[in-house]
Amino acid sequence: MEGDLEEELLLVETELHDVQDQIKELLEHQERLQERKSHLRSLLDGLKESESHREENAAPVAAEDWSRSFEWDSRADDIRFNVFGISSYRANQREIINAVMSGRDVLVIMAAGGGKSLCYQLPAVLHDGITLVVSPLLSLIQDQVMGLKALGIPAHMLTSTTSKEDEKFIYKALDKGEGTLKILYVTPEKISKSKRFVSKLEKCNHGGRLSLVAIDEAHCCSQWGHDFRPDYKNLGILKIQFPNVPIVALTATATYKVQMDLMEMLHIPKCVKFVSTVNRPNLFYKVHDKSSVGKNVVDEIADYIKGSYPNKESGIVYCFSRKECEQIAKDLRDRGISADFYHADMDVISRENVHLHWSKSKLQVIVGTVAFGMGINKPDVRFVIHHSLSKSMETYYQESGRAGRDGLPSECVLYYRPGDVARQSSMVFYENCGLQNLYDMVRYCQSKKICRRSAFFHHFNETAQDCNGMCDNCAYGSEIKEIDCSHEATIIVSLLQQIKEIDQKATILQLVDRFKSKIKELVRSKESASDLKKEDIEQLIIQLIVDRILKEEFQHTAYSTNAYVTLGPLSKQVLDGKRKVKLEICTNRQVSSKNSTDKGSKRKRVSGLEKKLDELRTEISSQHGGIFPHSVLSSEQISMLSTQRPTSLDELEKLIGKMKTEKYGAQIIQVIQEHVSSESSDGDHEEFDLNKEVKRPTKEMVYEEEERPRWEIRVESPRIDS
Ligand SMILES: Nc1ncnc2c1ncn2[C@@H]1O[C@H](COP(=O)(O)OP(=O)(O)OP(=O)(O)O)[C@@H](O)[C@H]1O
Ligand SMILES: [Mg+2]
């Protein structure tokens, strides 16, 4: 009797355990669905808002036609060309400038490198009074002030580095309108912490001399944005103190939620909003399979940089950890590339030194962690390489977007291996939507068929645009074969079930090993077989996680967080045969990747004259103390000068405007004349091809030797979380 009762008690306890497990799983599922629900809601709200906005725009409201002619048109054109040396406006710039000049509050969302600075700098020069610019970083402010001064615009900054003498000058200009001050840059702390400064601003406004407030990198206002700065929250006082002064807030990316947030915080509910596309048509996106051997990865990256950029064009390599970034910088140096590292563990001075060297093109490559972020103003970054995947599409868009801000063709290359996913997931799982964001990034990396750009359009809730063959998946019509991999998926799910039954856990690597042993066993007993290689099994497991057939679980130890893989909410569907898992085999990927370098960058031939003008701008930049080479002449201007070859200062002025001609015209004309006469004396008109200078990388050969089919996994049933 007693034995029976004990036995039943044990059974009930076991069943209770099971029920508790199920409840736990259901609660987790509920939580994920709630997260997804709120994400979808905000996407939907965004869509509705942009639709109603489109309808509003469709209505013929004459006052809101910002592309019509305005009284300041000819003055604006003159300043654009003769002061800034810019020959034509880019998309939306003129309309934004007109809205700002009309005294409206304006919100500008324009991709990195789109040309947001001109949208407040040109009105600042057009206006009689002073423009206050709030910018989050000292380095950004220094770059901007230096660039403006080089153009002859009286720009100053009031920061912790400002000398007493300069401070006095600035305060006098604000207070009494003495001296010439057009643009004043400050950090947000100045507004939230310095009563003295705010009272001087009040006087300036009282005297009718505060004409515009610009808030750059405005997404920092919102804690939903990616770079939230608490001091940005206090910028709301600007509209309260100076209700008649128009505010222009600018940012490269802001989701609908962030836009709403910052309009509310800055008290600009009726602002005119300009949203430009997130598309960066000059960027070529590609994902490379990453070797599991660290040395091979660095070899490949070094070959790629040396082969594709023999003229030492600037680039960035992003790494996962500080240690890794120091190591990769050393490895690249050992392979003859001028590279240095940048991460949060360095002191400020060393970090600034590295950044400055790179900005002046004295260092080719910065190997950085995410800490190398906002504040990178260099327009001619030709490549951004990711040594491993980013934690979200948003982060990847920001980081890769630092390439090609000057609008010239540039490349964004990501080295992906499934093994890197767990490293990221154990860091992000506690963040709000952290895993979901990471899995979106994983989908981008694993996809071998879908246009890379479409992932950005999808993420930023924008209608898709043509990629024009500017991503690896669009550029090479890889032959993709589909094979059914449901059998392998079933084995993986069953293995995890067994592991769970004995109260154990498995990491992805352990699961791969178990899978391989199981397959061997099945082959021996002639029950079944599988051709999947280790990398393919890893890829399959990751895809099953992303598609919620499996899931990751995390456990903290004293030193780290370990990621394990276990059964996900949809695992039963696979076991019951209700869900098929398909693998896509890409048969010619490696042969294709050979072409990728050529197609990707669309690199043009660089003429001897372009090279000389590039050397001249570097020389002038060091002669003029702090200014950057690109502030002397942009790459676009160099290219134009080398084709047009002006012979006099008058001709030059028609190409690069008055200001730059006055400052550097004589030297530029001299270089052009010397080049032309050396050409005629040599009879040598040949331009040289950068791509021929250095032997092409050997990686293609390695690829060909190792050639094997690559796999991609696709689950057929509709995906819940996409
Ligand atoms: N209309 C134009 N024509 C040619 N070049 C331009 C034009 N407008 C801006 N530029 C150049 O494009 C580069 C990027 O401009 P800017 O720094 O204003 O970008 P941004 O939109 O502020 O980007 P980020 O979000 O990265 O700060 C600069 O070198 C700038 O001189
Ligand atoms: Mg900017």
mmCIF file of N, CA, C and O in Angstrom, residues 111 158 218 282 350 438 513 588 695:
data_model
loop_
_atom_site.group_PDB
_atom_site.id
_atom_site.type_symbol
_atom_site.label_atom_id
_atom_site.label_comp_id
_atom_site.label_asym_id
_atom_site.label_seq_id
_atom_site.Cartn_x
_atom_site.Cartn_y
_atom_site.Cartn_z
ATOM 1 N N ALA A 111 20.213 59.683 -45.175
ATOM 2 C CA ALA A 111 21.243 58.659 -44.941
ATOM 3 C C ALA A 111 22.621 59.271 -44.705
ATOM 4 O O ALA A 111 22.871 60.417 -45.108
ATOM 5 N N LEU A 158 32.364 76.112 -28.569
ATOM 6 C CA LEU A 158 32.476 76.384 -27.143
ATOM 7 C C LEU A 158 32.413 75.032 -26.437
ATOM 8 O O LEU A 158 31.338 74.452 -26.279
ATOM 9 N N ALA A 218 20.347 64.058 -34.225
ATOM 10 C CA ALA A 218 19.213 64.276 -33.310
ATOM 11 C C ALA A 218 18.655 62.990 -32.707
ATOM 12 O O ALA A 218 17.969 63.039 -31.682
ATOM 13 N N ASN A 282 25.666 53.777 -53.915
ATOM 14 C CA ASN A 282 27.083 53.609 -54.261
ATOM 15 C C ASN A 282 27.761 52.499 -53.449
ATOM 16 O O ASN A 282 28.925 52.198 -53.665
ATOM 17 N N SER A 350 45.201 58.461 -26.977
ATOM 18 C CA SER A 350 45.622 57.466 -27.978
ATOM 19 C C SER A 350 44.528 57.268 -29.017
ATOM 20 O O SER A 350 44.798 57.135 -30.210
ATOM 21 N N LEU A 438 19.221 40.290 -33.602
ATOM 22 C CA LEU A 438 20.377 39.508 -34.044
ATOM 23 C C LEU A 438 19.955 38.507 -35.125
ATOM 24 O O LEU A 438 20.633 38.337 -36.136
ATOM 25 N N ASP A 513 28.623 17.654 -32.982
ATOM 26 C CA ASP A 513 29.336 16.386 -32.753
ATOM 27 C C ASP A 513 28.368 15.231 -32.578
ATOM 28 O O ASP A 513 28.541 14.155 -33.145
ATOM 29 N N ASN A 588 27.926 27.517 -57.520
ATOM 30 C CA ASN A 588 29.063 28.230 -58.125
ATOM 31 C C ASN A 588 29.470 29.462 -57.333
ATOM 32 O O ASN A 588 30.009 30.398 -57.878
ATOM 33 N N LYS A 695 49.556 42.387 -57.681
ATOM 34 C CA LYS A 695 49.025 41.092 -58.099
ATOM 35 C C LYS A 695 47.660 40.871 -57.484
ATOM 36 O O LYS A 695 47.432 41.204 -56.328
#
